[in-house]
mmCIF file of N, CA and C in Angstrom:
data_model
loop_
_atom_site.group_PDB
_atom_site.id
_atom_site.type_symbol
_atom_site.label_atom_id
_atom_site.label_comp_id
_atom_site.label_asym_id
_atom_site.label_seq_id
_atom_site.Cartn_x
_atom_site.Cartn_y
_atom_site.Cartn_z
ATOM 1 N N UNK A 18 3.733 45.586 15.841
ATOM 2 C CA UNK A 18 2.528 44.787 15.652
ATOM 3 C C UNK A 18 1.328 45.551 16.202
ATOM 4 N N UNK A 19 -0.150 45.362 15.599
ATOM 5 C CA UNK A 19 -1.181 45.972 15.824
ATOM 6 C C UNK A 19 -1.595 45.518 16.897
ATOM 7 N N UNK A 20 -1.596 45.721 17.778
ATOM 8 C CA UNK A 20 -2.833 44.654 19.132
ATOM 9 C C UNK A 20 -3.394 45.666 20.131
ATOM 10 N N UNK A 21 -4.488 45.202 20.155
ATOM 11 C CA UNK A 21 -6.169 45.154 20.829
ATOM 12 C C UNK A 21 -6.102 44.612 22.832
ATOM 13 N N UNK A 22 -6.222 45.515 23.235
ATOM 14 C CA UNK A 22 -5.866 45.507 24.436
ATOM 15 C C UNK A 22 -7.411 45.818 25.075
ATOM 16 N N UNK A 23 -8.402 44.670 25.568
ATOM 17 C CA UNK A 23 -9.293 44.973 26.659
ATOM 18 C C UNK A 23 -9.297 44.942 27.828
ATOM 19 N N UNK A 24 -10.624 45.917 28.415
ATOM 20 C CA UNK A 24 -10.043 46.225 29.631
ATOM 21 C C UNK A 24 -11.470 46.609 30.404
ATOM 22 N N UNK A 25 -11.452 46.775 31.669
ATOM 23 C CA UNK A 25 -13.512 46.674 32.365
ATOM 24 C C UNK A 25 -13.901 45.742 32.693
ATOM 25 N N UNK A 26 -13.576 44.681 32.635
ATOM 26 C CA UNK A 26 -14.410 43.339 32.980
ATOM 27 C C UNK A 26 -14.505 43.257 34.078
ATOM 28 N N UNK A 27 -15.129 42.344 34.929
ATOM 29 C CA UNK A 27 -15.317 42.289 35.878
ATOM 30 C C UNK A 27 -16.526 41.053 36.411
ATOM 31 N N UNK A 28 -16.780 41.524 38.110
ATOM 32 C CA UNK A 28 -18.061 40.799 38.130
ATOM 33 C C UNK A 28 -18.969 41.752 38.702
ATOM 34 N N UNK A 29 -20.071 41.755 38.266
ATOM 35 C CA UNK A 29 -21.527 42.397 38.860
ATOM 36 C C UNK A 29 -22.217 41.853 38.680
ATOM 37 N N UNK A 30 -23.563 42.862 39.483
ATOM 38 C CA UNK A 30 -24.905 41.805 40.325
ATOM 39 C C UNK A 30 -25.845 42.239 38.769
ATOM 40 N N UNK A 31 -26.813 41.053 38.604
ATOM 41 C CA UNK A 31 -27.456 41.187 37.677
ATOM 42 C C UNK A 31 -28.475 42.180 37.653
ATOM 43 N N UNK A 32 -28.496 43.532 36.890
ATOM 44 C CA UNK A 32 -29.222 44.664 36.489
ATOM 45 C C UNK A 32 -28.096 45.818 36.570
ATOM 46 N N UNK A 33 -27.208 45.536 36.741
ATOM 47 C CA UNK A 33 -25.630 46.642 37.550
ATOM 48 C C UNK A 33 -25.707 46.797 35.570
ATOM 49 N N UNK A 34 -24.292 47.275 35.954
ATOM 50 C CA UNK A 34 -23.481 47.601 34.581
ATOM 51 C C UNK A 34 -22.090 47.722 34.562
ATOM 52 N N UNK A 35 -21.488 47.669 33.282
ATOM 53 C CA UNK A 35 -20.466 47.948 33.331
ATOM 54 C C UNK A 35 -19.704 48.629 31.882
ATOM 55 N N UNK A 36 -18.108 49.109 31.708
ATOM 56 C CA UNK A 36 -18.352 49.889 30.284
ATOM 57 C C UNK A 36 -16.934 48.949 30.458
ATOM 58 N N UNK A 37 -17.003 48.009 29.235
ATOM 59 C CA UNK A 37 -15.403 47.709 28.230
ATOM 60 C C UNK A 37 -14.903 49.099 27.576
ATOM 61 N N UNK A 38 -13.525 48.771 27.809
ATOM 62 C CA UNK A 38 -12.444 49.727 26.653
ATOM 63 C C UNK A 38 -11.815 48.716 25.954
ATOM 64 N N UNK A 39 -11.664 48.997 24.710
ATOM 65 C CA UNK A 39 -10.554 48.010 23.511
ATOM 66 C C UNK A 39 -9.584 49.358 22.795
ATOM 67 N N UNK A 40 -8.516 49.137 23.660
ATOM 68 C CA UNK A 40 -7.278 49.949 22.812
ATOM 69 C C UNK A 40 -6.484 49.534 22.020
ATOM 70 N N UNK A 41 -6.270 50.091 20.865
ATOM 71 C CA UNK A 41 -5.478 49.789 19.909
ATOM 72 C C UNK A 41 -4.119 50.602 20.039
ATOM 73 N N UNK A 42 -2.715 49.757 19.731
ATOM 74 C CA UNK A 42 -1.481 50.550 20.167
ATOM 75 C C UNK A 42 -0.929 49.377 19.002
ATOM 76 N N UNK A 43 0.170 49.990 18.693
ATOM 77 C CA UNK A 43 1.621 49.604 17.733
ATOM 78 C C UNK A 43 1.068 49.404 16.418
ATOM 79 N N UNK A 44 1.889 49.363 15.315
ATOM 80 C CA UNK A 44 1.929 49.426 13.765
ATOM 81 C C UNK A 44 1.036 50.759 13.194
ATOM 82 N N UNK A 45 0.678 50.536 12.255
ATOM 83 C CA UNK A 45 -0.309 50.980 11.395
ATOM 84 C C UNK A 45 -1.302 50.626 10.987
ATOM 85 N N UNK A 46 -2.550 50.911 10.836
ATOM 86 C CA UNK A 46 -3.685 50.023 9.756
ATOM 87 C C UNK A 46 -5.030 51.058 9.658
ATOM 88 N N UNK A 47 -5.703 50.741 8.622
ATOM 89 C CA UNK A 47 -6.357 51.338 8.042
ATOM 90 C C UNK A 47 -7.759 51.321 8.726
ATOM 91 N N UNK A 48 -8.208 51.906 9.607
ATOM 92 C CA UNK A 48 -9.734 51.983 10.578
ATOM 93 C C UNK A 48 -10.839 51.478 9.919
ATOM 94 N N UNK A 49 -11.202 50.587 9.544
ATOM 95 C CA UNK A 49 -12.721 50.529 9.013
ATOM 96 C C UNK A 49 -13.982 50.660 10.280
ATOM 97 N N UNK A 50 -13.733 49.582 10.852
ATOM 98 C CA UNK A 50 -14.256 49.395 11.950
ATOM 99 C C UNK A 50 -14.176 48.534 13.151
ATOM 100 N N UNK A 51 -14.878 48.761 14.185
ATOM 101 C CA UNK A 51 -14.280 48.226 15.449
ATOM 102 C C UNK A 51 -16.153 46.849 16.087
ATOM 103 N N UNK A 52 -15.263 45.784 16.726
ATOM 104 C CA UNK A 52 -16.591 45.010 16.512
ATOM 105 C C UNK A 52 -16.335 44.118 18.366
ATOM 106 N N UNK A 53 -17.751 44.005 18.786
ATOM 107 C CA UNK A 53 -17.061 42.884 20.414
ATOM 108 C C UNK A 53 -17.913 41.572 20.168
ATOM 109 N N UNK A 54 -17.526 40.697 20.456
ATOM 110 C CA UNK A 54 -17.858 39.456 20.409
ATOM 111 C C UNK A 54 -17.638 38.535 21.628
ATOM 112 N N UNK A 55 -18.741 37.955 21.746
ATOM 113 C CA UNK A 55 -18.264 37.138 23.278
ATOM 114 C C UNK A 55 -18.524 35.610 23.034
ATOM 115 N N UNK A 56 -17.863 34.529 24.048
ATOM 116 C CA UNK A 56 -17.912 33.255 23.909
ATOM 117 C C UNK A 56 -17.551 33.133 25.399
ATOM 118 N N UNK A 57 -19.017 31.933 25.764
ATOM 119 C CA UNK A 57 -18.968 31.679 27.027
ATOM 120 C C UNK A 57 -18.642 30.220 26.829
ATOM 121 N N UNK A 58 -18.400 28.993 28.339
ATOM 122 C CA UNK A 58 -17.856 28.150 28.399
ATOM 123 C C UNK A 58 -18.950 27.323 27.589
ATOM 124 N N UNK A 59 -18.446 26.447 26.437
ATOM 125 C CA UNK A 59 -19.147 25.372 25.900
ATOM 126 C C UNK A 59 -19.526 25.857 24.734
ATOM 127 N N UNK A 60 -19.533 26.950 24.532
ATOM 128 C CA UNK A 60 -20.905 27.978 23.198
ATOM 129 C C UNK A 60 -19.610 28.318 22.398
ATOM 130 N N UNK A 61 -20.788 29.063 21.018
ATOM 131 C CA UNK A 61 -20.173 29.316 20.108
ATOM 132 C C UNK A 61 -19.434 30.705 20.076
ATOM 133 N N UNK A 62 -18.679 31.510 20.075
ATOM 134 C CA UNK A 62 -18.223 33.088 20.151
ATOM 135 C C UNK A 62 -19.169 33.662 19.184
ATOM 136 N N UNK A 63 -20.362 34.377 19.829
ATOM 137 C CA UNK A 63 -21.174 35.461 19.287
ATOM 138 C C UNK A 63 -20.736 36.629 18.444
ATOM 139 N N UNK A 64 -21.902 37.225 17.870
ATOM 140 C CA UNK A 64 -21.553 39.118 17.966
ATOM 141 C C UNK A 64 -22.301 39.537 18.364
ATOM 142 N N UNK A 65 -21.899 40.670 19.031
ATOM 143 C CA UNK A 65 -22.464 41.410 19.985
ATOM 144 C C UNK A 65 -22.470 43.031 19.710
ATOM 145 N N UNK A 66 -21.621 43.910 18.971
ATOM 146 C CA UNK A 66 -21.887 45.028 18.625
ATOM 147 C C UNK A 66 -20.753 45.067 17.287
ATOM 148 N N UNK A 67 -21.113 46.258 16.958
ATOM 149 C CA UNK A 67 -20.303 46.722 16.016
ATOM 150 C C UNK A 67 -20.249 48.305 15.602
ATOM 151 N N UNK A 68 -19.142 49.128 15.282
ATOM 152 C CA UNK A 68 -19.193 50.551 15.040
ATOM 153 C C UNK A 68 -18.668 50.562 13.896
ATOM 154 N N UNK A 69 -18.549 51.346 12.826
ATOM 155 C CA UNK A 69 -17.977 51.888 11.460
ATOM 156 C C UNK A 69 -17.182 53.127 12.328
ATOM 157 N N UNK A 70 -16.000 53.086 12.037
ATOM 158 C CA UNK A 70 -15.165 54.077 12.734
ATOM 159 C C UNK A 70 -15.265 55.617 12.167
ATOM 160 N N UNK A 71 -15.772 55.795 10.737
ATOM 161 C CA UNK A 71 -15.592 57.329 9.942
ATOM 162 C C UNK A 71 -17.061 57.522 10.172
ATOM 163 N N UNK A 72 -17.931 57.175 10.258
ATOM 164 C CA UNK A 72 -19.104 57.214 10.503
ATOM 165 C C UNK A 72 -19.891 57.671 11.627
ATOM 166 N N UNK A 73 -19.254 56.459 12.697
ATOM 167 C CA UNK A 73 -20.211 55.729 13.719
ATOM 168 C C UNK A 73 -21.388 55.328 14.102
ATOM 169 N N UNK A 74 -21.620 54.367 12.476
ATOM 170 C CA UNK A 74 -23.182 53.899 12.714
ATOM 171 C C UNK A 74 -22.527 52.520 13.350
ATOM 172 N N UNK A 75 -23.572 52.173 13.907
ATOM 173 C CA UNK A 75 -23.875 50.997 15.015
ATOM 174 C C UNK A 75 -24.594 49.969 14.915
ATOM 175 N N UNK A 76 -24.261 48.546 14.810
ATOM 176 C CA UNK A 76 -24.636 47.411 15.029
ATOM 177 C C UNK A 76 -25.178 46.809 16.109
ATOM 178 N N UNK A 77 -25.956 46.283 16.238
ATOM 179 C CA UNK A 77 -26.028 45.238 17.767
ATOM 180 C C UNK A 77 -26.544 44.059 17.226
ATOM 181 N N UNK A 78 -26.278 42.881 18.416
ATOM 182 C CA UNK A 78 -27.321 41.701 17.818
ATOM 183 C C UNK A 78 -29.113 41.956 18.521
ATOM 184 N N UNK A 79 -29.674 41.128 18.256
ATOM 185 C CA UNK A 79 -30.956 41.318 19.161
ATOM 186 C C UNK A 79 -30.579 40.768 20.654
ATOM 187 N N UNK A 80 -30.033 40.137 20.733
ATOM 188 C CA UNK A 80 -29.898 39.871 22.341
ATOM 189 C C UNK A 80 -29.334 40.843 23.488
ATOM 190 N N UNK A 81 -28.618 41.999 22.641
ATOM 191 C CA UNK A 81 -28.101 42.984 23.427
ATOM 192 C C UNK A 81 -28.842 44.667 22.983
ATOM 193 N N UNK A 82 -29.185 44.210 22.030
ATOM 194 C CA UNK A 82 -30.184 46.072 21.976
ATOM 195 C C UNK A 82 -31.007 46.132 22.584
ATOM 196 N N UNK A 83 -30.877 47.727 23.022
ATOM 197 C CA UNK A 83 -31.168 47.725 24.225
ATOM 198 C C UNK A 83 -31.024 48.114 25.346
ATOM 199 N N UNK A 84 -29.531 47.395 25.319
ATOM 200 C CA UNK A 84 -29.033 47.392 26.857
ATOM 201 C C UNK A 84 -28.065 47.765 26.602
ATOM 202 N N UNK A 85 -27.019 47.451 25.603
ATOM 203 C CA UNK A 85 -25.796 47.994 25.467
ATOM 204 C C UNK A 85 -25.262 48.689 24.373
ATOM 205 N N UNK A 86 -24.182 49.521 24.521
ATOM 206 C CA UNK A 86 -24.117 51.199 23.743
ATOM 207 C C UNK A 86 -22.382 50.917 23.432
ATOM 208 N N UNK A 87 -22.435 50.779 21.722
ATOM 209 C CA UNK A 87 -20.696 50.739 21.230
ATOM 210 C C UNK A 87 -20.614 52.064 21.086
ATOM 211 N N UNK A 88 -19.359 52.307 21.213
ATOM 212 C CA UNK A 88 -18.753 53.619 20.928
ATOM 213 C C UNK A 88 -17.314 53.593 20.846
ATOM 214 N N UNK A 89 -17.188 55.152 20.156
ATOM 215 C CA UNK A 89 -15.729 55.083 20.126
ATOM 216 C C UNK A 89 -15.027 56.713 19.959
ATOM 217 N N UNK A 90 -13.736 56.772 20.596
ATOM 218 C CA UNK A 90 -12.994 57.861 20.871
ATOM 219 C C UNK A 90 -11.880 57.743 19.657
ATOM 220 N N UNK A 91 -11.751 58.678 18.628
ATOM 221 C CA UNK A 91 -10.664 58.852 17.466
ATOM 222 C C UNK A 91 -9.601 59.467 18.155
ATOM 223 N N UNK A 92 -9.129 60.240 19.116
ATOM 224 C CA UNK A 92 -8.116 60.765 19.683
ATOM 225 C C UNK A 92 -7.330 59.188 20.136
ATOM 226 N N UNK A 93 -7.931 58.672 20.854
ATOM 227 C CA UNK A 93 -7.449 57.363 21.429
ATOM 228 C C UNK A 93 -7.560 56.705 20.981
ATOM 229 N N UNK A 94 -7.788 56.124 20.104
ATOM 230 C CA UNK A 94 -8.040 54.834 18.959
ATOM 231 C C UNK A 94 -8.780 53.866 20.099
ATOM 232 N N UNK A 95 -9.648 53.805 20.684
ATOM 233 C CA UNK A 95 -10.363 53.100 21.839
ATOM 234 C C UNK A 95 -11.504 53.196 21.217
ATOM 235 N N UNK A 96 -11.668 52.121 21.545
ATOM 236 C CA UNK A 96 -13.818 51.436 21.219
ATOM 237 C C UNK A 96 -14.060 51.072 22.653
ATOM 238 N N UNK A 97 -15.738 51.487 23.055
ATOM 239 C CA UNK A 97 -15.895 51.316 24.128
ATOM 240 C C UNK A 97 -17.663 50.327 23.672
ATOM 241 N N UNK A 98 -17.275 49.901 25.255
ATOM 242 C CA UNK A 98 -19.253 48.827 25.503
ATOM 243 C C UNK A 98 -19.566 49.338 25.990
ATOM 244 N N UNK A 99 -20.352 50.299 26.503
ATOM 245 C CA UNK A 99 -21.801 50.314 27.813
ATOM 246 C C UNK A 99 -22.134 49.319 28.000
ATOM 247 N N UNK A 100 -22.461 48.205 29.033
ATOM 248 C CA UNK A 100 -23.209 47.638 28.876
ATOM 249 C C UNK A 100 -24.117 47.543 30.212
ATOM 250 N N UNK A 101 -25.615 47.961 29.829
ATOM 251 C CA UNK A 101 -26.382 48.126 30.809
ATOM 252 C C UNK A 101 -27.425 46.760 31.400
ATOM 253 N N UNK A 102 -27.987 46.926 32.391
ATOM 254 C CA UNK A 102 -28.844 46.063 32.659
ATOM 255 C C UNK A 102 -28.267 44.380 32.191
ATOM 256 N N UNK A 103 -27.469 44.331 32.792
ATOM 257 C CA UNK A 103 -26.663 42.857 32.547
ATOM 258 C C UNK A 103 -27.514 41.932 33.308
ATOM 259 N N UNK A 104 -27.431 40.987 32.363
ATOM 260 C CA UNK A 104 -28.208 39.659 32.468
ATOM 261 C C UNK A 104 -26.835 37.933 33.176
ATOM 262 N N UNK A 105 -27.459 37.325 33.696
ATOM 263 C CA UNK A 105 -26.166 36.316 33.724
ATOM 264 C C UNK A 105 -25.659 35.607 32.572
ATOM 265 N N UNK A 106 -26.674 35.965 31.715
ATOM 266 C CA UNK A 106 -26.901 34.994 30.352
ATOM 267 C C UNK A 106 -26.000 35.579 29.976
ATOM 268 N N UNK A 107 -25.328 37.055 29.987
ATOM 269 C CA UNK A 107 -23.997 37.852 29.775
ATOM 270 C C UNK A 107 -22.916 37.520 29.838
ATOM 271 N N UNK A 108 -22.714 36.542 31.220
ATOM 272 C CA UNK A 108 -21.163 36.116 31.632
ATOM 273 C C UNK A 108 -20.797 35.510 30.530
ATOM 274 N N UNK A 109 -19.876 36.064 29.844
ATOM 275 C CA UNK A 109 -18.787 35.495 29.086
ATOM 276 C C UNK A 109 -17.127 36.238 28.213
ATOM 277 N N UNK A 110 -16.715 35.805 27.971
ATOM 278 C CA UNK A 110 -15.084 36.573 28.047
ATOM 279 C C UNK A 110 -15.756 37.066 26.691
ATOM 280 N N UNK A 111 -15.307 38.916 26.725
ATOM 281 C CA UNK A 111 -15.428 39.709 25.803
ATOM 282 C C UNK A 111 -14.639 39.644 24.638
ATOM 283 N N UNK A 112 -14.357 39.244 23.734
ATOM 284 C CA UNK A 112 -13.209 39.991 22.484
ATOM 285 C C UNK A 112 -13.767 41.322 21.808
ATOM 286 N N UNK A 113 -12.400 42.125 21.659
ATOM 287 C CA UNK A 113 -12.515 43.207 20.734
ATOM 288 C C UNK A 113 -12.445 42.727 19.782
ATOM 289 N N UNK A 114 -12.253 43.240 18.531
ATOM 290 C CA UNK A 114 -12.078 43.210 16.970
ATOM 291 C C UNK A 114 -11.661 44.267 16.406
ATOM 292 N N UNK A 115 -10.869 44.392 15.207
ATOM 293 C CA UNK A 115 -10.861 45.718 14.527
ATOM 294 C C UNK A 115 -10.613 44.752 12.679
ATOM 295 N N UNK A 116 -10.980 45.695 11.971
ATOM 296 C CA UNK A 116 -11.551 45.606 10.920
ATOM 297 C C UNK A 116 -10.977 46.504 9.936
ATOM 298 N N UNK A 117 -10.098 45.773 8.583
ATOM 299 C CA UNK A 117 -9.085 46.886 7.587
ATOM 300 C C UNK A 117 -10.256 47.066 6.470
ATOM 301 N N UNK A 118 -11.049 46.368 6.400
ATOM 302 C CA UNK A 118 -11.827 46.525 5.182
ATOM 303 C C UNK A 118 -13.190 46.591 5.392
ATOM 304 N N UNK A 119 -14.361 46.510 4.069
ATOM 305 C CA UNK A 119 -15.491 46.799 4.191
ATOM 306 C C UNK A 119 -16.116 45.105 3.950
ATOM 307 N N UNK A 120 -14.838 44.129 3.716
ATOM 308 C CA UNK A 120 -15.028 43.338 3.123
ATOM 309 C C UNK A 120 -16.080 42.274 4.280
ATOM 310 N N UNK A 121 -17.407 41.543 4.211
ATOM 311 C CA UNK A 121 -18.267 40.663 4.654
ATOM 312 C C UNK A 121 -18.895 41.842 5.861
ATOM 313 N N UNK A 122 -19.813 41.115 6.312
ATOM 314 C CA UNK A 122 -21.210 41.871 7.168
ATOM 315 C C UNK A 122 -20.555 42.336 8.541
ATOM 316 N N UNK A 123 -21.139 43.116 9.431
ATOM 317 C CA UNK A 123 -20.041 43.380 10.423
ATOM 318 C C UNK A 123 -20.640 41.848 11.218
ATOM 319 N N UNK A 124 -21.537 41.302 11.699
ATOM 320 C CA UNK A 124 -21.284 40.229 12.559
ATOM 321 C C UNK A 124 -20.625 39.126 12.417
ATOM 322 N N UNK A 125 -19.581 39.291 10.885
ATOM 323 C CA UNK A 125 -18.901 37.836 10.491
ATOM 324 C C UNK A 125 -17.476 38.287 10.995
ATOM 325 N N UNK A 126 -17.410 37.284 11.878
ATOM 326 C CA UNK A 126 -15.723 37.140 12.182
ATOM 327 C C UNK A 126 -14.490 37.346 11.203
ATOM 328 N N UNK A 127 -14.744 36.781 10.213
ATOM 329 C CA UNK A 127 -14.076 36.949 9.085
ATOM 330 C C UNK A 127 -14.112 38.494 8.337
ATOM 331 N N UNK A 128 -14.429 39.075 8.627
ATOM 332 C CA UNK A 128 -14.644 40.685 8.844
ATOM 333 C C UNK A 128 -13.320 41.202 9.571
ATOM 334 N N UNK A 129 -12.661 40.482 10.755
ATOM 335 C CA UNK A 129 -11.864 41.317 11.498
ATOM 336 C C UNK A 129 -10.438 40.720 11.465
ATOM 337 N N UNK A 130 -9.408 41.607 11.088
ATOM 338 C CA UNK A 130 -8.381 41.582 10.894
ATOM 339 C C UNK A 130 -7.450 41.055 11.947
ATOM 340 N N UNK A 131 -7.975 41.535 13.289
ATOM 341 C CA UNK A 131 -7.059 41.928 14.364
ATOM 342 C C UNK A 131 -8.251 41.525 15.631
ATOM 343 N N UNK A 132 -8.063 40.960 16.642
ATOM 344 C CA UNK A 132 -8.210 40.212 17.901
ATOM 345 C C UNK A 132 -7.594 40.302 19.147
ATOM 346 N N UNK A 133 -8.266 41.377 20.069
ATOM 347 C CA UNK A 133 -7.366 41.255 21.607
ATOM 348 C C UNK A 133 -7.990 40.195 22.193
ATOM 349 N N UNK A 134 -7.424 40.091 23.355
ATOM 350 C CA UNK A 134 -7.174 38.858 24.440
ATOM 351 C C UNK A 134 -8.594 38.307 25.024
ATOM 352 N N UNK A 135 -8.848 39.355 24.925
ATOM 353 C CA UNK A 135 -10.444 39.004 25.989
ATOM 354 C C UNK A 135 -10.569 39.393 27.456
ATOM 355 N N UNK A 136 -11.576 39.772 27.611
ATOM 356 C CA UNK A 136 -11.820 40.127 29.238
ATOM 357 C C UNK A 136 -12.897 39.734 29.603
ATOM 358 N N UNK A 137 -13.036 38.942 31.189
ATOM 359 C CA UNK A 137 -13.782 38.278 31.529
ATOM 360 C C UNK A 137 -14.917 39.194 32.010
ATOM 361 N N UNK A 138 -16.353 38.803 31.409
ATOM 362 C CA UNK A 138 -17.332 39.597 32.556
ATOM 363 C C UNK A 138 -18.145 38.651 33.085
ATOM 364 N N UNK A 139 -18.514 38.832 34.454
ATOM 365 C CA UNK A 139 -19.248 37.526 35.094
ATOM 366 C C UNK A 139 -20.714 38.200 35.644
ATOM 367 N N UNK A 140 -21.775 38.142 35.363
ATOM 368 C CA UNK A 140 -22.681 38.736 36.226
ATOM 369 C C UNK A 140 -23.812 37.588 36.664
ATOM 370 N N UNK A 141 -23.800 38.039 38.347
ATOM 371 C CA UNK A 141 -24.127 37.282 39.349
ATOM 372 C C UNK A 141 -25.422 37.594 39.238
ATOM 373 N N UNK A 142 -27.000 36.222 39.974
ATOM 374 C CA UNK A 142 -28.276 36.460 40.025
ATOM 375 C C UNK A 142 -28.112 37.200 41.474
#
């Protein structure tokens, strides 16, 4: 089975930073692209970045350009966050994403094939 393993979370003081990893391990599948999305307590699960894996052009929403930098390593099948100058408005559990097709926009959920666990980031005033 394909699964999405995040990892970095944490808690920091608001203006700190921190960098997510999302590793991909077991099966096979076809790379389109890699996407993070967050959902805090009560709210709806956002998007928050996005990469085209053969490419690496880059998505963000407006609430995070800016501040935070997707990327990604092809040796390791790993997508990474920068994420700088964290706000508290931030705290919320990260999801990775990965993506078999070109099929819908990268900020639509329905875009991503595959879903790791989530990792919590909390940042303190």
């Amino acid at each position: 089975q394909v699964q999405l393993v995040e990892s970095g979370g944490g808690l920091v003081q608001a203006g700190g930073s921190l960098r997510l990893s999302c590793a991909a391990s077991g099966g096979t599948f076809s790379r389109y692209g890699m996407g993070w999305f967050r959902q805090a307590p009560g709210k709806e699960r956002e998007f928050v970045a996005a990469i085209i894996w053969s490419s690496g052009n880059t998505y963000y929403s407006d609430s995070v350009k800016g501040r935070f930098t997707i990327s990604r390593d092809n040796a390791k099948i790993t997508a990474y966050l920068q994420m700088n100058s964290l706000k508290p408005e931030d705290t919320a559990v990260y999801y990775c994403a990965a993506s078999t097709s070109y099929s819908h926009t990268v900020s639509s959920e329905l875009r991503y094939a595959y879903w790791g666990q989530g990792t919590q980031v909390t940042v303190s005033s």
